[in-house]
CSV table of C-alpha atoms (C1' of nucleotides) in Angstrom, one decimal:
chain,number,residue,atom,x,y,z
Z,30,UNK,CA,-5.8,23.7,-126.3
Z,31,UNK,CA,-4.5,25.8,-123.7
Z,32,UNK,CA,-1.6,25.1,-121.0
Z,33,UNK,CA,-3.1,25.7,-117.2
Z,34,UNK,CA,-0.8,27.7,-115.3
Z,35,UNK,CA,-2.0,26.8,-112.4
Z,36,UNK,CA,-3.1,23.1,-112.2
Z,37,UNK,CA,-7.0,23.8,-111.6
Z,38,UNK,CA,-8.9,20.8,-110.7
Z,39,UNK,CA,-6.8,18.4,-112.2
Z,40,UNK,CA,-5.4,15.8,-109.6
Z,41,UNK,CA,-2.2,16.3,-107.7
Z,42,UNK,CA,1.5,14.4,-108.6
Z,43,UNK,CA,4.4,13.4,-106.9
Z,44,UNK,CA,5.7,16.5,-108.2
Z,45,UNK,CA,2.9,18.9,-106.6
Z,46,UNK,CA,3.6,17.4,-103.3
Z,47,UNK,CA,8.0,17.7,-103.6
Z,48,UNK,CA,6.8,21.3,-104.9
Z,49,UNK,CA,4.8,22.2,-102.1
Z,50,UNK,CA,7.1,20.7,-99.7
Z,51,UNK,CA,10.1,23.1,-100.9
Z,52,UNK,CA,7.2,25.8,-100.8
Z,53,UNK,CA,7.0,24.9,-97.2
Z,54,UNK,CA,10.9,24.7,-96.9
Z,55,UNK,CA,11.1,28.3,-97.8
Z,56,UNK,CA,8.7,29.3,-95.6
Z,57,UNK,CA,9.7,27.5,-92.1
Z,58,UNK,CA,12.2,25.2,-92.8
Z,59,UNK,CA,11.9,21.4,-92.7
Z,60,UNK,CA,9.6,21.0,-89.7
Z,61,UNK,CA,7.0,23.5,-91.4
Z,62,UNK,CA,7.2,19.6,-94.4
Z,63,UNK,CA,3.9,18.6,-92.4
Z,64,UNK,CA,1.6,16.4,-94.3
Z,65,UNK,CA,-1.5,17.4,-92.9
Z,66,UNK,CA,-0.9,21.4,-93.6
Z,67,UNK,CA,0.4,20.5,-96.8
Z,68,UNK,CA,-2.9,18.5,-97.6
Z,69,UNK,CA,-4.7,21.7,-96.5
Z,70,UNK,CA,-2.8,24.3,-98.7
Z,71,UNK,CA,-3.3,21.9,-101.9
Z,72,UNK,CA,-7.0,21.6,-101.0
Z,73,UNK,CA,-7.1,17.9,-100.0
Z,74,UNK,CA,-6.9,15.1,-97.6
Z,75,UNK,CA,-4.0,13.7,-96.2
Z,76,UNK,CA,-5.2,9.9,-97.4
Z,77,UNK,CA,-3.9,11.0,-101.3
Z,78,UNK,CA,-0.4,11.8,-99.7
Z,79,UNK,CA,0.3,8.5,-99.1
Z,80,UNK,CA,-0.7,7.0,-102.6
Z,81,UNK,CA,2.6,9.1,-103.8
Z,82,UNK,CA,4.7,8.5,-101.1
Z,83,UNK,CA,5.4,6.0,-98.5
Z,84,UNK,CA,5.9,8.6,-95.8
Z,85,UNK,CA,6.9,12.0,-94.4
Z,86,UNK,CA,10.5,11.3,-94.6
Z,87,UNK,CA,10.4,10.5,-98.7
Z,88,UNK,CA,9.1,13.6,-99.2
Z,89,UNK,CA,11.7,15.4,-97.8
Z,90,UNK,CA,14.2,13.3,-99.9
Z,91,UNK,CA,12.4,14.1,-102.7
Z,92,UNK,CA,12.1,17.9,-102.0
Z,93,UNK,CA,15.9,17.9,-101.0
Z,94,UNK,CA,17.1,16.0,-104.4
Z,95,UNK,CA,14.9,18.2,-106.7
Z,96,UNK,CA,16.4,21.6,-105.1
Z,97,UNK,CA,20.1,20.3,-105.3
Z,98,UNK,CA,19.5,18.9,-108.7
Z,99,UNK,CA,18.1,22.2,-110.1
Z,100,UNK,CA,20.6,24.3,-108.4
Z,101,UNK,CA,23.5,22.4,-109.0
Z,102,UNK,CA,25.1,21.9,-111.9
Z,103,UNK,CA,22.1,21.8,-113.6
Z,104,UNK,CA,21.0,25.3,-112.7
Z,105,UNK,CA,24.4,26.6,-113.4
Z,106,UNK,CA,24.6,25.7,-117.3
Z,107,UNK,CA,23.1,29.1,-118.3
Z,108,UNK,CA,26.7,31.0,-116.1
Z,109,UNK,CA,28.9,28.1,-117.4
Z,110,UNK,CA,27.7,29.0,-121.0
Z,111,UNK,CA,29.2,32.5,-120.7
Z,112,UNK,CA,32.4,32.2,-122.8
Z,113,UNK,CA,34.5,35.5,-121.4
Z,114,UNK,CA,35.5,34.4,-117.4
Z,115,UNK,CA,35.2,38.3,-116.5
Z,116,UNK,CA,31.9,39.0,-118.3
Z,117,UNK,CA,30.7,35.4,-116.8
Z,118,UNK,CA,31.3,36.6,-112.9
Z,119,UNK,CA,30.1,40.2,-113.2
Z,120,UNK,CA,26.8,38.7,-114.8
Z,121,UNK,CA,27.2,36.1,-111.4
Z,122,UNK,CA,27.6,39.3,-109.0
Z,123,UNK,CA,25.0,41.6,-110.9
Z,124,UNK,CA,22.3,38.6,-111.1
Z,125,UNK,CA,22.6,37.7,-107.2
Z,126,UNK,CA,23.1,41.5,-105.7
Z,127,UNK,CA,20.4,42.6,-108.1
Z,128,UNK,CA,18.2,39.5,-107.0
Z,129,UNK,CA,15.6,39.6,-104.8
Z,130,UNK,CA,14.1,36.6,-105.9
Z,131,UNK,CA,11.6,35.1,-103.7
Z,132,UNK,CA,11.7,31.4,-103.3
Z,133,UNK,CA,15.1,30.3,-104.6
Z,134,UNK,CA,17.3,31.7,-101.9
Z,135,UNK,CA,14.7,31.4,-99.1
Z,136,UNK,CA,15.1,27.2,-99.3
Z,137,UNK,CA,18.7,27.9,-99.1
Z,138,UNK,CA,18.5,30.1,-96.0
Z,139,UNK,CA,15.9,28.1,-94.4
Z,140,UNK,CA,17.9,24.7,-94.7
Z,141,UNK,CA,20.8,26.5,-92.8
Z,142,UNK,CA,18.2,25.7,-90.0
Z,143,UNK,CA,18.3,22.0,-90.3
Z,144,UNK,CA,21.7,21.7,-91.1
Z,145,UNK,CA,22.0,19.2,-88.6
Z,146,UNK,CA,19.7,16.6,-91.2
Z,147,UNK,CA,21.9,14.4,-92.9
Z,148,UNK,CA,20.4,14.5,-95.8
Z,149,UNK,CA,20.2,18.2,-95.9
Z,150,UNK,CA,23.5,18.4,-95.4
Z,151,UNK,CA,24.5,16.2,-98.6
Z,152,UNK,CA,21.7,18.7,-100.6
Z,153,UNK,CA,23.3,21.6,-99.6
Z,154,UNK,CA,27.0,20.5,-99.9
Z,155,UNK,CA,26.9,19.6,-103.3
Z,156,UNK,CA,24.7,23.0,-104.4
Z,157,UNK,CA,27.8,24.4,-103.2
Z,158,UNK,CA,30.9,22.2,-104.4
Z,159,UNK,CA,29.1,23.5,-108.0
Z,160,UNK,CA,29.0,26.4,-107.2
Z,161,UNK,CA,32.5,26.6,-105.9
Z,162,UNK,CA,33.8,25.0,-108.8
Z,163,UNK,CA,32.5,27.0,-111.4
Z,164,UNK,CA,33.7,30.3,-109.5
Z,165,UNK,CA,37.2,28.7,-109.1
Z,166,UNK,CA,37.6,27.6,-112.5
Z,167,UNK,CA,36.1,31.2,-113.4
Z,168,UNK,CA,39.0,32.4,-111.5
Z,169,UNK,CA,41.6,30.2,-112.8
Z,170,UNK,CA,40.9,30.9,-116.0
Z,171,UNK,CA,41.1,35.2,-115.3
Z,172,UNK,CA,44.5,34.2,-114.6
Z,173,UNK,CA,44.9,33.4,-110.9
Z,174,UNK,CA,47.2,30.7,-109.7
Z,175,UNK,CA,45.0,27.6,-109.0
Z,176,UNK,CA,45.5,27.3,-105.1
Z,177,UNK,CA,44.5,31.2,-104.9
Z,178,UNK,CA,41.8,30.7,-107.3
Z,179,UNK,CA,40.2,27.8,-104.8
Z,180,UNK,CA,40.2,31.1,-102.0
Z,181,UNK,CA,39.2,33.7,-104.0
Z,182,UNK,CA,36.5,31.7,-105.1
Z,183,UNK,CA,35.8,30.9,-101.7
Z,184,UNK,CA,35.7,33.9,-100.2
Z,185,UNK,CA,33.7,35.7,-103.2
Z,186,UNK,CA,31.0,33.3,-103.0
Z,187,UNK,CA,30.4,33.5,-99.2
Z,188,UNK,CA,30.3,37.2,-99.8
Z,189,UNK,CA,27.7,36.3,-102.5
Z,190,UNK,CA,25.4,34.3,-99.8
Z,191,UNK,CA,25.9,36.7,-97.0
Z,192,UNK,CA,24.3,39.1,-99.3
Z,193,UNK,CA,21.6,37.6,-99.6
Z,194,UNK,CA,21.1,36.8,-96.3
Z,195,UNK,CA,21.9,39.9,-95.7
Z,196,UNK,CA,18.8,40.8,-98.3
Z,197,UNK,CA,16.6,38.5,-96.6
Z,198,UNK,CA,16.8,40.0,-92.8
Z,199,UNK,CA,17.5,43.7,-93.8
Z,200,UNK,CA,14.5,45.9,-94.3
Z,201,UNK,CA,17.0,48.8,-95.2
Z,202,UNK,CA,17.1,48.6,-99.2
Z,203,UNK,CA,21.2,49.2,-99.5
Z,204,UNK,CA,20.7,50.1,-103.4
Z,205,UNK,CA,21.7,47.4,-106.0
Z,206,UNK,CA,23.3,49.3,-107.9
Z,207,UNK,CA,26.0,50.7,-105.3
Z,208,UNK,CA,26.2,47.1,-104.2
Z,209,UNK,CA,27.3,45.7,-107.4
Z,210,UNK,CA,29.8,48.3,-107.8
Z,211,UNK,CA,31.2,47.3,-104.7
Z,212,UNK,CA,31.3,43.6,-105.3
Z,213,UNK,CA,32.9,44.2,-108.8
Z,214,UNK,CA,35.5,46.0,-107.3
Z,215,UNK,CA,36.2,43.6,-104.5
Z,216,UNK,CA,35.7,41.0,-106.6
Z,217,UNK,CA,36.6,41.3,-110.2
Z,218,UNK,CA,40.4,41.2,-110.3
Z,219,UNK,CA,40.9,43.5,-113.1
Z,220,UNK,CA,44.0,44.1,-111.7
Z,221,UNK,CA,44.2,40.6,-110.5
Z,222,UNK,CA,46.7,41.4,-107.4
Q,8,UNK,CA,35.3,25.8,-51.6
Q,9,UNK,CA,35.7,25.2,-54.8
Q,10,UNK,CA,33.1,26.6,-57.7
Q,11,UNK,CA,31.1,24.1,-59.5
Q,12,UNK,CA,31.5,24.1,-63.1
Q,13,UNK,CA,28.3,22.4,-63.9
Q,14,UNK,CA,25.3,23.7,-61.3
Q,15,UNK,CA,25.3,20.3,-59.8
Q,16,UNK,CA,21.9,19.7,-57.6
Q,17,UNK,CA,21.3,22.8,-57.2
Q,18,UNK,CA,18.0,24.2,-58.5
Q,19,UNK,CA,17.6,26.2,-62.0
Q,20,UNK,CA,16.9,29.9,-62.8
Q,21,UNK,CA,15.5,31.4,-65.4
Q,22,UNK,CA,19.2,32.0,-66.8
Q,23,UNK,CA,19.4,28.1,-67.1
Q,24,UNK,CA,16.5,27.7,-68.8
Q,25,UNK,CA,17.5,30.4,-71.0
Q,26,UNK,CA,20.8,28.9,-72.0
Q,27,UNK,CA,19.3,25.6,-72.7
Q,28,UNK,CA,17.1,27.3,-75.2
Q,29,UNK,CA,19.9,29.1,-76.7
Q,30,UNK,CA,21.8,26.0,-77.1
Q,31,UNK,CA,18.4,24.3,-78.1
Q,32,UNK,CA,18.4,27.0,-81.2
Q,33,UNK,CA,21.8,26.1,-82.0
Q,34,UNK,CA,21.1,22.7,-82.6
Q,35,UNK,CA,17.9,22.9,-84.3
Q,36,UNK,CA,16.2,26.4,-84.4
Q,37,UNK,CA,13.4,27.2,-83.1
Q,38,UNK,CA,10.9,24.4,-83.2
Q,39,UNK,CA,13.7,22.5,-80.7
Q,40,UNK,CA,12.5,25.2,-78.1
Q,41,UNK,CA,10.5,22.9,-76.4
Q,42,UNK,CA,9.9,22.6,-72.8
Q,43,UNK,CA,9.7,19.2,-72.1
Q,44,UNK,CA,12.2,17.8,-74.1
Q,45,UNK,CA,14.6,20.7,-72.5
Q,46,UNK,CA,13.3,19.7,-69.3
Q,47,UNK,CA,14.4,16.1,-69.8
Q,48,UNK,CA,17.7,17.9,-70.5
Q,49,UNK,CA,18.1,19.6,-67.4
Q,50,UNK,CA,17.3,16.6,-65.5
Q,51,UNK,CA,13.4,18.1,-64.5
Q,52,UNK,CA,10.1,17.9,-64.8
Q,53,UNK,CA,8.1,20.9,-67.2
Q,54,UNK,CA,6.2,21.5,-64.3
Q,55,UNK,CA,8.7,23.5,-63.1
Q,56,UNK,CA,9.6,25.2,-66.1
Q,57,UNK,CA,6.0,27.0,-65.4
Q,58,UNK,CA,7.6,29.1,-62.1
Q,59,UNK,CA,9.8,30.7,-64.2
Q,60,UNK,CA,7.9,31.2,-67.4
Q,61,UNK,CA,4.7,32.0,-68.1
Q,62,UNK,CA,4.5,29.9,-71.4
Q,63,UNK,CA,6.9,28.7,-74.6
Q,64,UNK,CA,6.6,32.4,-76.4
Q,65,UNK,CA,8.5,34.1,-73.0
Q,66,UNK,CA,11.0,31.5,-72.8
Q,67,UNK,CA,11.9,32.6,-76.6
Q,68,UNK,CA,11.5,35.6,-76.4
Q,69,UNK,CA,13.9,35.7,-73.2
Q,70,UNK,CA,16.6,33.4,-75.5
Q,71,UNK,CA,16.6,35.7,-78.2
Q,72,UNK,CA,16.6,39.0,-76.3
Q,73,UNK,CA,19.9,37.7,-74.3
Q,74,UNK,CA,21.6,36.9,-77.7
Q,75,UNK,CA,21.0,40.1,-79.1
Q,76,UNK,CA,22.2,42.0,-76.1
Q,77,UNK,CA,25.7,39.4,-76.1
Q,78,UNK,CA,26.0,39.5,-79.6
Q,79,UNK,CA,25.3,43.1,-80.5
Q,80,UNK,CA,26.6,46.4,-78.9
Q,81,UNK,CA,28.1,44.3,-75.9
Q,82,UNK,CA,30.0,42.0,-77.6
Q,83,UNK,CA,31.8,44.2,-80.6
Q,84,UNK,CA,33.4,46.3,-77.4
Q,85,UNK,CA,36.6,44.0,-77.3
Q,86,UNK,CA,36.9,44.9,-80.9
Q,87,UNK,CA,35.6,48.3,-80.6
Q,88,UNK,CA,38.4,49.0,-77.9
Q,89,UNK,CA,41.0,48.3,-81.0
Q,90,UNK,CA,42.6,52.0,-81.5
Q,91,UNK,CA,44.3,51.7,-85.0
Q,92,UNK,CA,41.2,50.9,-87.8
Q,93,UNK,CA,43.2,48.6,-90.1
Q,94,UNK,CA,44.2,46.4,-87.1
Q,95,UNK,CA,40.7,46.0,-85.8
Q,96,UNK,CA,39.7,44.8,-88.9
Q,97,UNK,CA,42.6,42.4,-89.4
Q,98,UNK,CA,42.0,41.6,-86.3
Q,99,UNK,CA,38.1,40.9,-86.8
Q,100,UNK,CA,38.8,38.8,-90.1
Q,101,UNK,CA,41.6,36.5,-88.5
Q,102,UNK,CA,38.8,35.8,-85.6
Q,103,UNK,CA,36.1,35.1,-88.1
Q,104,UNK,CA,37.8,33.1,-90.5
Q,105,UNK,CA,40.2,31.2,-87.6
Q,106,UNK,CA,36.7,30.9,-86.1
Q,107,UNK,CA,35.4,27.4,-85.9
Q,108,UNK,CA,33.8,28.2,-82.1
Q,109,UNK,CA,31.5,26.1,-81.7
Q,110,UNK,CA,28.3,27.9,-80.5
Q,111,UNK,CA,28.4,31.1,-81.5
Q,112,UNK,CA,27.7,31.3,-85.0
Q,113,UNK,CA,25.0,28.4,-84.8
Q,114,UNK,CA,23.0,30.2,-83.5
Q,115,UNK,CA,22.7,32.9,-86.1
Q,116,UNK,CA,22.8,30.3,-88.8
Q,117,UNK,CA,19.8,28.5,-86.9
Q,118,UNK,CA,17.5,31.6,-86.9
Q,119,UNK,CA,18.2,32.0,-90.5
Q,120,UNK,CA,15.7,29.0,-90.7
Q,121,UNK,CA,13.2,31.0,-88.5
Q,122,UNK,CA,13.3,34.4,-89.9
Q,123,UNK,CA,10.3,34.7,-90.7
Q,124,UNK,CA,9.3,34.6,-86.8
Q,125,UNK,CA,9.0,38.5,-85.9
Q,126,UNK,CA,11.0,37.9,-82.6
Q,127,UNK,CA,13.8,36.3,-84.3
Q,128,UNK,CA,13.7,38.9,-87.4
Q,129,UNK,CA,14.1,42.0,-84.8
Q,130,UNK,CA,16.9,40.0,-83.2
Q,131,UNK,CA,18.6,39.1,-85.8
Q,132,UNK,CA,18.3,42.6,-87.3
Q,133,UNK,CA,19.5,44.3,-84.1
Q,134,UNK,CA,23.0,42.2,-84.2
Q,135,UNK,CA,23.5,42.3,-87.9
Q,136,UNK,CA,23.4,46.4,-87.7
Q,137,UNK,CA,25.4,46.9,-85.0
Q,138,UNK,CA,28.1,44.7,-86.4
Q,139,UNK,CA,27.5,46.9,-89.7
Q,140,UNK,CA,27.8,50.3,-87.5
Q,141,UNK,CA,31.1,49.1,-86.4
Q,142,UNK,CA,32.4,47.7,-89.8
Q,143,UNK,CA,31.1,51.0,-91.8
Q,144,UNK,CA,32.9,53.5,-88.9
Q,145,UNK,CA,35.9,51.3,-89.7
Q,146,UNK,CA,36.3,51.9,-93.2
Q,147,UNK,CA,35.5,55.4,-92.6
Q,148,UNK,CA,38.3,55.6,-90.2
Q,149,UNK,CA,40.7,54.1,-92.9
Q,150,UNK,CA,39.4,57.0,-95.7
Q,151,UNK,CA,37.0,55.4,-97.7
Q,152,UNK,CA,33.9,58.3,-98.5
Q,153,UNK,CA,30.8,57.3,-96.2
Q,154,UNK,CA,28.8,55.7,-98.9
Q,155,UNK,CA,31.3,53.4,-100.4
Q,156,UNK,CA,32.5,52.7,-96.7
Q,157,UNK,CA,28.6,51.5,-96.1
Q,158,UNK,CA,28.7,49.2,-99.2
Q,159,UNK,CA,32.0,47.9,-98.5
Q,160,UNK,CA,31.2,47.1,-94.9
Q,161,UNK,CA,28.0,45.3,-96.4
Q,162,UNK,CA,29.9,43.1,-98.5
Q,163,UNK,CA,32.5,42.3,-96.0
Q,164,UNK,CA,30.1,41.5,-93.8
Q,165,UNK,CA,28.5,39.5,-96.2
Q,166,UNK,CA,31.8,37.7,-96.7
Q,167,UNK,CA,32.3,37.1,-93.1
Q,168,UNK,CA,28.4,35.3,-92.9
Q,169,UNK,CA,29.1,33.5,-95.8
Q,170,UNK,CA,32.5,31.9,-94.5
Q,171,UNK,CA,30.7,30.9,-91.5
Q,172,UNK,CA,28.1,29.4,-93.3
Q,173,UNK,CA,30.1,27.1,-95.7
Q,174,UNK,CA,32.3,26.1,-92.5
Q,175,UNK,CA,29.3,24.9,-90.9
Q,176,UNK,CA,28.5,23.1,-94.1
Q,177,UNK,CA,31.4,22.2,-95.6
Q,178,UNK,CA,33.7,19.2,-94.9
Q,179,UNK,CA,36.6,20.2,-96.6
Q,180,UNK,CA,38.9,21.8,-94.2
Q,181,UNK,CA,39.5,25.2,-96.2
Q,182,UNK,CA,43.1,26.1,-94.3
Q,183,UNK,CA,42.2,29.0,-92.3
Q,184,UNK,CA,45.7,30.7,-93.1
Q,185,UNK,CA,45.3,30.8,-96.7
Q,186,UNK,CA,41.7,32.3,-95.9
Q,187,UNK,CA,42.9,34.4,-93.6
Q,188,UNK,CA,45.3,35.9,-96.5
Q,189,UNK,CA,42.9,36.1,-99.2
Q,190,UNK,CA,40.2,37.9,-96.9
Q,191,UNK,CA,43.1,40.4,-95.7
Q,192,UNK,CA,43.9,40.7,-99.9
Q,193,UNK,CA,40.1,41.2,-100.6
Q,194,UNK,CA,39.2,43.5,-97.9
Q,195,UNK,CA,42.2,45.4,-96.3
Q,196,UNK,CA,42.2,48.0,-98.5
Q,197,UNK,CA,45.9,49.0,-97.8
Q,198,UNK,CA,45.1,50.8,-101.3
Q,199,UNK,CA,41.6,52.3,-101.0
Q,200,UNK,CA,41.0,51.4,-104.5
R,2,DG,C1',-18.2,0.5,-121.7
R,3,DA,C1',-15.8,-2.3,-118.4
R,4,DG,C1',-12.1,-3.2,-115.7
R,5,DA,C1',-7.6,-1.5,-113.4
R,6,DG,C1',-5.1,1.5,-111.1
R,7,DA,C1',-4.2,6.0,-109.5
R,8,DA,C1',-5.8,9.8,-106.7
R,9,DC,C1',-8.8,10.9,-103.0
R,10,DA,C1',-12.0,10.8,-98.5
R,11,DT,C1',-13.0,9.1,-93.9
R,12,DA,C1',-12.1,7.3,-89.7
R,13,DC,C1',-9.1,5.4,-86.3
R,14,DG,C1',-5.1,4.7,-82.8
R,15,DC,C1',-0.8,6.6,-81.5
R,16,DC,C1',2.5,9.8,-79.7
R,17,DA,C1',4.7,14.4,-78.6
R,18,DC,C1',4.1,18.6,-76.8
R,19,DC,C1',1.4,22.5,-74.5
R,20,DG,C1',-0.6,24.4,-70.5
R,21,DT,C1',-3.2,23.9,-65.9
R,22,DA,C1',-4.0,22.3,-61.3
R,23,DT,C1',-2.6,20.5,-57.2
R,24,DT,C1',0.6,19.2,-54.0
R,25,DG,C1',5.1,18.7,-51.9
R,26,DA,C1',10.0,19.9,-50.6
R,27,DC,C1',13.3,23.3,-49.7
R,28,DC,C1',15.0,27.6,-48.8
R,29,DG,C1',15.5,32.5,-46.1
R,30,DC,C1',13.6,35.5,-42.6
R,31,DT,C1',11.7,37.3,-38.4
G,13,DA,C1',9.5,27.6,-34.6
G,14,DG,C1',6.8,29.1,-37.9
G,15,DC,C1',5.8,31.5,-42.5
G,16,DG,C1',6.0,32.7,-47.3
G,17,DG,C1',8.0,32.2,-51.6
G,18,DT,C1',10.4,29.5,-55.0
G,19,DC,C1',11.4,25.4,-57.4
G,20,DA,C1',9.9,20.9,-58.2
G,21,DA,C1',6.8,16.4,-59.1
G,22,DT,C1',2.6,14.4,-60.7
G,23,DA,C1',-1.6,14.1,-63.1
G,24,DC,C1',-4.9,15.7,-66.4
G,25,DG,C1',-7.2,17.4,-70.8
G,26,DG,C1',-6.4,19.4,-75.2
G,27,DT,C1',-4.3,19.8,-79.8
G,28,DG,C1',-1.8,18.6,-83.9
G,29,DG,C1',0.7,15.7,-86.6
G,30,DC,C1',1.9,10.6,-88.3
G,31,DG,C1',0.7,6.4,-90.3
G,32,DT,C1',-2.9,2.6,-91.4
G,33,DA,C1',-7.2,0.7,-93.0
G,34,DT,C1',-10.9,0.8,-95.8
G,35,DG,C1',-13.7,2.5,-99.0
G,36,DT,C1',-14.9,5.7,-103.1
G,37,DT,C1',-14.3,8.3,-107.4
G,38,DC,C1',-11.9,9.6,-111.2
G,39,DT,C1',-9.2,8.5,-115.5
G,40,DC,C1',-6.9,5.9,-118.6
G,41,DT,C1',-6.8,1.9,-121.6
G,42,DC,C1',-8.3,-2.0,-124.0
DNA sequence: GAGAGAACATACGCCACCGTATTGACCGCT
DNA sequence: AGCGGTCAATACGGTGGCGTATGTTCTCTC
């Protein structure tokens, strides 16, 4: 018995199609969610779409609640394990500066286009609250008073998603290592001042 | 004679078109770029639209060649103009984070969902450096070495995206003047550390 | 191994948008 | 007054995507 990477002939899920939709998400935002092209990049019909879901619009819920659910909290547990505040947001900066990941920031980047979409709006808003709560309690517990923590926080995790937007749109490669150094000073208040 | 704020019944330009394309973008990237529902806008027909354009692509390309030109080089020189370094920065933080304009930043948060459209990628690219020019001369101006004033610009910049960003997508009014302060504490370096 | 249901194909009508063609109305200019 | 150019309206064919209807095939289960 051997485990498929790639699901060969097998028939398609729910799951393939949210997959492939976030796929598409990445790529050109929410208009690119099109049933028909999706049918076409996962080698069928568009008939079988709609014996998983009742419409275009489901899919996109489901796409939307998958991403937020995995990069919420959910996605976070593996930071929020780190014991040691300081070691837990220098392994935050390295991983993102150092990141060049390919799909999980595009969906991020490319929902900033559809912000306007309700229900983008609630996916995104709640990737960030975790976000921003783990880097304020991260803060709070380095010693900073709670109201200055909610800023720092703040401002240290915008910095964190211009980068990669930054990343994204810049060809020039601004080496990840001078990068982290520069965001661990800004951001790691060893001093705390 | 007084000046019409609104170009009542008189007949469109190519600028106007332009401008609704722009504002098009704003609200929902690039796939809103469409000529007949922006003529329905402007109170015409698309036939029209054909006398000043040749086809969709020019009108986009025109769009995003005027916001590069207003947003780049051409409008940092207010900013530019500031003598003293650390003031122009101060100066370019308060206006960022105080910032919730309405159009201006849409737009770049739009194309974020389009970048991987060529035309919007050398547009895009064209602001973000010259912002970065300015920002990197900065810190060099206030004594930081050349390649930690590059890095630092980068993640200032960064910061500054970001903040825009999460105020397009965040509800919770963040106080601007506590911002403000934090920013100033993260990235006036008043001690070059 | 026969039925049930899930995944798929095919075919259709519908709508939104693109681009072209043609014609008409409104300028400025000599 | 007449003329050319610019902006505009109307009408048309083409394309691509959505959703429905109706079968067909696969797979699981009893």
């Amino acid at each position: 018995m051997f485990s498929p990477v790639v699901k060969d002939t097998t028939r398609l899920s729910a799951q393939d199609w949210a997959r492939a939709a976030l796929q598409a998400i990445a790529d050109g935002g929410l208009p690119a969610v099109a049933v028909e092209p999706l049918a076409r990049t996962l080698g069928v019909t568009k008939g079988s779409f709609y014996a998983h879901y009742r419409n275009r619009d489901e899919l996109v819920a489901a796409a939307l609640t998958e991403w937020a659910r995995s990069h919420g909290d959910a996605g976070l547990a593996g930071l929020a394990a780190i014991a040691d505040p300081a070691e837990r947001l220098r392994e935050l900066l390295d991983t993102v500066v150092h990141a060049v990941r390919p799909l999980a920031p595009s969906v991020q980047l490319s929902l900033l286009g559809d912000r306007n979409n309700p229900q983008v709006k609630d996916a995104v808003q709640q990737v960030n609250q975790a976000r921003l709560r783990l880097m304020t309690s991260t803060y709070i517990e380095l010693g900073l008073p709670p109201d200055r923590a909610e800023s720092r926080a703040r401002v240290a995790y915008a910095a964190i998603l211009g980068l990669l937007q930054l990343a994204q749109t810049d060809p020039h490669a601004p080496d990840p290592d001078t990068l982290a150094e520069e965001a661990a000073a800004v951001f790691l208040p060893a001093d705390l001042r």
